[in-house]
Amino acid sequence: DAGVTQSPTHLIKTRGQQVTLRCSPKSGHDTVSWYQQALGQGPQFIFQYYEEEERQRGNFPDRFSGHQFPNYSSELNVNALLLGDSALYLCASSTGTFRGYEQYFGPGTRLTVT
Amino acid sequence: SQQGEEDPQALSIQEGENATMNCSYKTSINNLQWYRQNSGRGLVHLILIRSNEREKHSGRLRVTLDTSKKSSSLLITASRAADTASYFCATERSYNTDKLIFGTGTRLQVFP
């Protein structure tokens, strides 16, 4: 049973560019959440997708957008990259809502913006 | 914004010793979860404790929750070198659910 997978593993972009990160949830999970983790910090919630709609959003600008596909996989898009967007981007999947359910995390995509 | 604060920020112990990490949070919660992260990789779920529970065990892990003090502790008994990692608490708030708020983490180093 495959867990949560993310691609690519590493990515280097320059300021102003756009990036797309991908996530496939654990089998049987229908909810995908994205987190940003800066070096030495805890993960920060970006948004969550359920039934192909954004259900919750953290304190991130509109440059961060996402999508969920009918097979529950998800993409995170970041436009107009800033140096401060350099971080580990984590995808987590779960079934239903967070209420009492653990999150299964992928290995992350490390984005470096130069 | 971070909901939780872990204490200490870093902890170094010898194999066989116990490690205790503390987490404080700010608002009322539905549940609190502890996660482990090895070397900047993905997080692994360790244990979940609900707001109406006071203590929970899983193998060598013991978690306590004091909702009156808005704090939790994670105890790892008989630590091993393989326990070396960063440990994070995460809360699901009782309002505005459907997202986890993580703390700042405790970096644990276990020396063989």
mmCIF file of C-alpha atoms in Angstrom:
data_model
loop_
_atom_site.group_PDB
_atom_site.id
_atom_site.type_symbol
_atom_site.label_atom_id
_atom_site.label_comp_id
_atom_site.label_asym_id
_atom_site.label_seq_id
_atom_site.Cartn_x
_atom_site.Cartn_y
_atom_site.Cartn_z
ATOM 1 C CA ASP A 1 0.000 0.000 0.000
ATOM 2 C CA ALA A 2 1.698 3.162 -1.226
ATOM 3 C CA GLY A 3 1.798 6.027 1.207
ATOM 4 C CA VAL A 4 1.680 9.681 0.289
ATOM 5 C CA THR A 5 3.964 10.492 -2.620
ATOM 6 C CA GLN A 6 5.232 13.887 -3.733
ATOM 7 C CA SER A 7 7.099 15.097 -6.778
ATOM 8 C CA PRO A 8 9.591 16.406 -7.470
ATOM 9 C CA THR A 9 11.912 15.788 -4.531
ATOM 10 C CA HIS A 10 13.954 18.914 -5.070
ATOM 11 C CA LEU A 11 13.428 21.992 -7.193
ATOM 12 C CA ILE A 12 15.441 25.125 -7.866
ATOM 13 C CA LYS A 13 13.701 28.182 -9.311
ATOM 14 C CA THR A 14 14.543 31.848 -9.720
ATOM 15 C CA ARG A 15 12.600 34.783 -8.351
ATOM 16 C CA GLY A 16 9.477 35.658 -10.314
ATOM 17 C CA GLN A 17 9.042 32.184 -11.753
ATOM 18 C CA GLN A 18 6.112 29.866 -11.159
ATOM 19 C CA VAL A 19 6.229 26.351 -9.715
ATOM 20 C CA THR A 20 3.873 23.374 -9.515
ATOM 21 C CA LEU A 21 4.243 20.668 -6.895
ATOM 22 C CA ARG A 22 2.338 17.399 -6.980
ATOM 23 C CA CYS A 23 0.944 15.041 -4.385
ATOM 24 C CA SER A 24 -0.754 11.658 -4.484
ATOM 25 C CA PRO A 25 -2.601 10.761 -1.302
ATOM 26 C CA LYS A 26 -2.501 7.479 0.542
ATOM 27 C CA SER A 27 -4.864 4.893 -0.895
ATOM 28 C CA GLY A 28 -8.363 5.373 0.486
ATOM 29 C CA HIS A 29 -7.813 9.002 1.493
ATOM 30 C CA ASP A 30 -9.885 11.783 -0.024
ATOM 31 C CA THR A 31 -8.528 14.882 1.705
ATOM 32 C CA VAL A 32 -5.228 16.578 0.929
ATOM 33 C CA SER A 33 -3.579 19.361 2.914
ATOM 34 C CA TRP A 34 -0.480 21.352 2.055
ATOM 35 C CA TYR A 35 2.041 22.770 4.498
ATOM 36 C CA GLN A 36 5.086 24.989 4.174
ATOM 37 C CA GLN A 37 8.009 24.345 6.493
ATOM 38 C CA ALA A 38 10.787 26.901 6.633
ATOM 39 C CA LEU A 39 14.156 25.793 7.928
ATOM 40 C CA GLY A 40 14.095 25.297 11.702
ATOM 41 C CA GLN A 41 10.364 25.964 11.967
ATOM 42 C CA GLY A 42 7.237 23.888 12.326
ATOM 43 C CA PRO A 43 4.987 23.279 9.316
ATOM 44 C CA GLN A 44 2.505 26.045 8.490
ATOM 45 C CA PHE A 45 -0.881 25.150 7.037
ATOM 46 C CA ILE A 46 -1.421 26.485 3.510
ATOM 47 C CA PHE A 47 -4.777 24.980 2.499
ATOM 48 C CA GLN A 48 -6.834 21.824 2.362
ATOM 49 C CA TYR A 49 -8.733 20.220 -0.514
ATOM 50 C CA TYR A 50 -11.729 17.955 -0.253
ATOM 51 C CA GLU A 51 -14.067 16.923 -3.076
ATOM 52 C CA GLU A 52 -12.007 19.040 -5.468
ATOM 53 C CA GLU A 53 -12.666 22.241 -3.509
ATOM 54 C CA GLU A 54 -10.537 24.326 -1.201
ATOM 55 C CA ARG A 55 -12.111 23.835 2.204
ATOM 56 C CA GLN A 56 -9.755 25.692 4.499
ATOM 57 C CA ARG A 57 -6.974 28.172 3.958
ATOM 58 C CA GLY A 58 -4.166 29.381 6.132
ATOM 59 C CA ASN A 59 -2.545 32.788 6.153
ATOM 60 C CA PHE A 60 -0.948 32.621 2.708
ATOM 61 C CA PRO A 61 -1.281 35.089 -0.188
ATOM 62 C CA ASP A 62 -3.198 34.380 -3.379
ATOM 63 C CA ARG A 63 0.083 33.556 -5.097
ATOM 64 C CA PHE A 64 -0.431 30.155 -3.515
ATOM 65 C CA SER A 65 -3.172 28.203 -5.243
ATOM 66 C CA GLY A 66 -4.090 24.588 -5.583
ATOM 67 C CA HIS A 67 -6.179 22.016 -7.256
ATOM 68 C CA GLN A 68 -7.538 18.589 -6.487
ATOM 69 C CA PHE A 69 -8.331 16.087 -9.205
ATOM 70 C CA PRO A 70 -11.119 13.475 -9.290
ATOM 71 C CA ASN A 71 -8.600 10.786 -8.266
ATOM 72 C CA TYR A 72 -7.875 12.899 -5.119
ATOM 73 C CA SER A 73 -4.345 13.817 -6.178
ATOM 74 C CA SER A 74 -3.457 17.460 -5.754
ATOM 75 C CA GLU A 75 -1.228 20.226 -7.042
ATOM 76 C CA LEU A 76 0.187 23.256 -5.298
ATOM 77 C CA ASN A 77 1.022 26.229 -7.514
ATOM 78 C CA VAL A 78 3.086 29.196 -6.435
ATOM 79 C CA ASN A 79 3.330 32.226 -8.720
ATOM 80 C CA ALA A 80 5.801 35.101 -8.712
ATOM 81 C CA LEU A 81 8.242 33.250 -6.487
ATOM 82 C CA LEU A 82 10.024 35.157 -3.743
ATOM 83 C CA LEU A 83 13.221 34.209 -1.943
ATOM 84 C CA GLY A 84 11.105 33.680 1.179
ATOM 85 C CA ASP A 85 9.191 30.898 -0.558
ATOM 86 C CA SER A 86 12.237 28.662 -0.173
ATOM 87 C CA ALA A 87 11.065 25.857 2.106
ATOM 88 C CA LEU A 88 10.079 22.225 2.394
ATOM 89 C CA TYR A 89 6.544 21.766 1.074
ATOM 90 C CA LEU A 90 4.687 18.914 2.688
ATOM 91 C CA CYS A 91 1.540 17.235 1.540
ATOM 92 C CA ALA A 92 -0.631 15.314 3.987
ATOM 93 C CA SER A 93 -3.628 13.135 3.344
ATOM 94 C CA SER A 94 -6.450 11.941 5.532
ATOM 95 C CA THR A 95 -9.956 10.642 5.285
ATOM 96 C CA GLY A 96 -12.786 13.049 5.957
ATOM 97 C CA THR A 97 -11.862 15.889 8.184
ATOM 98 C CA PHE A 98 -9.189 16.393 10.803
ATOM 99 C CA ARG A 99 -11.568 15.698 13.630
ATOM 100 C CA GLY A 100 -9.701 13.013 15.450
ATOM 101 C CA TYR A 101 -7.886 11.631 12.436
ATOM 102 C CA GLU A 102 -4.147 11.516 11.969
ATOM 103 C CA GLN A 103 -2.475 13.032 8.977
ATOM 104 C CA TYR A 104 -0.224 10.964 6.744
ATOM 105 C CA PHE A 105 2.615 13.055 5.383
ATOM 106 C CA GLY A 106 4.640 12.678 2.228
ATOM 107 C CA PRO A 107 8.442 13.100 2.131
ATOM 108 C CA GLY A 108 8.131 16.682 0.919
ATOM 109 C CA THR A 109 9.447 18.777 -1.936
ATOM 110 C CA ARG A 110 12.359 21.050 -1.128
ATOM 111 C CA LEU A 111 12.019 24.277 -3.091
ATOM 112 C CA THR A 112 14.949 26.644 -3.374
ATOM 113 C CA VAL A 113 14.349 30.085 -4.856
ATOM 114 C CA THR A 114 17.458 31.957 -5.997
ATOM 115 C CA SER B 1 1.104 31.683 13.111
ATOM 116 C CA GLN B 2 2.262 28.992 15.489
ATOM 117 C CA GLN B 3 -0.245 27.715 18.025
ATOM 118 C CA GLY B 4 2.151 25.670 20.058
ATOM 119 C CA GLU B 5 5.486 26.202 21.645
ATOM 120 C CA GLU B 6 7.665 23.223 22.439
ATOM 121 C CA ASP B 7 10.089 23.224 25.290
ATOM 122 C CA PRO B 8 12.993 22.668 25.287
ATOM 123 C CA GLN B 9 14.027 23.699 21.772
ATOM 124 C CA ALA B 10 16.828 21.135 21.889
ATOM 125 C CA LEU B 11 17.571 18.143 24.101
ATOM 126 C CA SER B 12 20.624 15.864 24.225
ATOM 127 C CA ILE B 13 20.606 12.614 26.185
ATOM 128 C CA GLN B 14 22.347 9.238 26.344
ATOM 129 C CA GLU B 15 20.777 6.033 25.101
ATOM 130 C CA GLY B 16 18.644 4.439 27.781
ATOM 131 C CA GLU B 17 17.637 7.735 29.364
ATOM 132 C CA ASN B 18 14.137 9.152 29.237
ATOM 133 C CA ALA B 19 13.318 12.231 27.170
ATOM 134 C CA THR B 20 10.532 14.631 28.069
ATOM 135 C CA MET B 21 9.235 17.323 25.756
ATOM 136 C CA ASN B 22 6.566 19.857 26.565
ATOM 137 C CA CYS B 23 4.081 21.696 24.397
ATOM 138 C CA SER B 24 1.951 24.702 25.275
ATOM 139 C CA TYR B 25 -0.875 26.045 23.146
ATOM 140 C CA LYS B 26 -3.148 29.047 23.170
ATOM 141 C CA THR B 27 -6.740 28.148 22.343
ATOM 142 C CA SER B 28 -9.198 25.386 23.201
ATOM 143 C CA ILE B 29 -8.686 22.235 21.173
ATOM 144 C CA ASN B 30 -10.422 19.083 19.910
ATOM 145 C CA ASN B 31 -7.245 17.060 19.996
ATOM 146 C CA LEU B 32 -3.473 17.297 20.159
ATOM 147 C CA GLN B 33 -1.114 15.183 18.102
ATOM 148 C CA TRP B 34 2.615 14.511 18.266
ATOM 149 C CA TYR B 35 4.718 13.982 15.162
ATOM 150 C CA ARG B 36 8.343 13.035 14.539
ATOM 151 C CA GLN B 37 10.482 14.339 11.695
ATOM 152 C CA ASN B 38 13.847 12.917 10.683
ATOM 153 C CA SER B 39 16.351 15.267 9.042
ATOM 154 C CA GLY B 40 13.909 17.577 7.279
ATOM 155 C CA ARG B 41 11.881 14.770 5.763
ATOM 156 C CA GLY B 42 8.181 13.993 6.052
ATOM 157 C CA LEU B 43 6.446 13.837 9.403
ATOM 158 C CA VAL B 44 5.419 10.598 11.054
ATOM 159 C CA HIS B 45 2.359 10.536 13.299
ATOM 160 C CA LEU B 46 3.145 9.225 16.791
ATOM 161 C CA ILE B 47 0.067 9.636 18.942
ATOM 162 C CA LEU B 48 -3.218 11.538 19.173
ATOM 163 C CA ILE B 49 -4.865 12.555 22.433
ATOM 164 C CA ARG B 50 -8.374 13.979 22.545
ATOM 165 C CA SER B 51 -9.377 16.924 24.692
ATOM 166 C CA ASN B 52 -11.341 14.665 27.089
ATOM 167 C CA GLU B 53 -8.348 12.362 27.658
ATOM 168 C CA ARG B 54 -5.604 13.003 30.190
ATOM 169 C CA GLU B 55 -3.014 10.367 29.366
ATOM 170 C CA LYS B 56 -2.246 7.995 26.544
ATOM 171 C CA HIS B 57 0.423 5.355 25.941
ATOM 172 C CA SER B 58 1.866 3.836 22.798
ATOM 173 C CA GLY B 59 4.872 1.546 23.209
ATOM 174 C CA ARG B 60 7.660 3.628 24.745
ATOM 175 C CA LEU B 61 5.652 6.836 24.359
ATOM 176 C CA ARG B 62 3.527 8.447 27.031
ATOM 177 C CA VAL B 63 1.544 11.605 26.352
ATOM 178 C CA THR B 64 -0.288 13.703 28.899
ATOM 179 C CA LEU B 65 -2.714 16.537 28.293
ATOM 180 C CA ASP B 66 -3.743 19.238 30.751
ATOM 181 C CA THR B 67 -6.432 21.360 29.110
ATOM 182 C CA SER B 68 -6.673 23.682 32.128
ATOM 183 C CA LYS B 69 -3.023 24.632 31.625
ATOM 184 C CA LYS B 70 -3.206 24.278 27.829
ATOM 185 C CA SER B 71 -0.174 22.031 27.848
ATOM 186 C CA SER B 72 0.936 18.553 26.863
ATOM 187 C CA SER B 73 4.031 16.481 27.412
ATOM 188 C CA LEU B 74 5.618 13.655 25.451
ATOM 189 C CA LEU B 75 7.781 11.174 27.318
ATOM 190 C CA ILE B 76 9.999 8.744 25.454
ATOM 191 C CA THR B 77 11.284 6.049 27.786
ATOM 192 C CA ALA B 78 14.524 4.092 27.350
ATOM 193 C CA SER B 79 15.545 6.219 24.385
ATOM 194 C CA ARG B 80 17.538 4.836 21.466
ATOM 195 C CA ALA B 81 19.860 6.480 18.959
ATOM 196 C CA ALA B 82 17.121 5.928 16.361
ATOM 197 C CA ASP B 83 14.866 8.307 18.330
ATOM 198 C CA THR B 84 17.100 11.188 17.227
ATOM 199 C CA ALA B 85 14.723 13.514 15.364
ATOM 200 C CA SER B 86 12.634 16.668 15.713
ATOM 201 C CA TYR B 87 9.355 16.290 17.567
ATOM 202 C CA PHE B 88 6.348 18.531 16.944
ATOM 203 C CA CYS B 89 3.038 18.930 18.667
ATOM 204 C CA ALA B 90 0.050 19.889 16.531
ATOM 205 C CA THR B 91 -3.386 20.963 17.645
ATOM 206 C CA GLU B 92 -6.781 20.861 16.030
ATOM 207 C CA ARG B 93 -8.652 23.780 17.536
ATOM 208 C CA SER B 94 -12.214 23.349 18.754
ATOM 209 C CA TYR B 95 -13.330 26.111 16.393
ATOM 210 C CA ASN B 96 -12.005 26.544 12.869
ATOM 211 C CA THR B 97 -11.292 22.850 12.582
ATOM 212 C CA ASP B 98 -9.949 21.004 9.567
ATOM 213 C CA LYS B 99 -6.411 22.271 9.941
ATOM 214 C CA LEU B 100 -3.527 21.390 12.203
ATOM 215 C CA ILE B 101 -1.481 24.087 13.896
ATOM 216 C CA PHE B 102 2.066 22.983 14.590
ATOM 217 C CA GLY B 103 4.462 24.095 17.262
ATOM 218 C CA THR B 104 8.063 25.059 16.790
ATOM 219 C CA GLY B 105 9.494 21.631 17.608
ATOM 220 C CA THR B 106 12.036 20.046 19.939
ATOM 221 C CA ARG B 107 15.243 18.692 18.446
ATOM 222 C CA LEU B 108 16.193 15.508 20.269
ATOM 223 C CA GLN B 109 19.657 13.994 19.991
ATOM 224 C CA VAL B 110 20.268 10.597 21.549
ATOM 225 C CA PHE B 111 23.918 9.606 21.875
ATOM 226 C CA PRO B 112 24.857 5.918 21.763
#
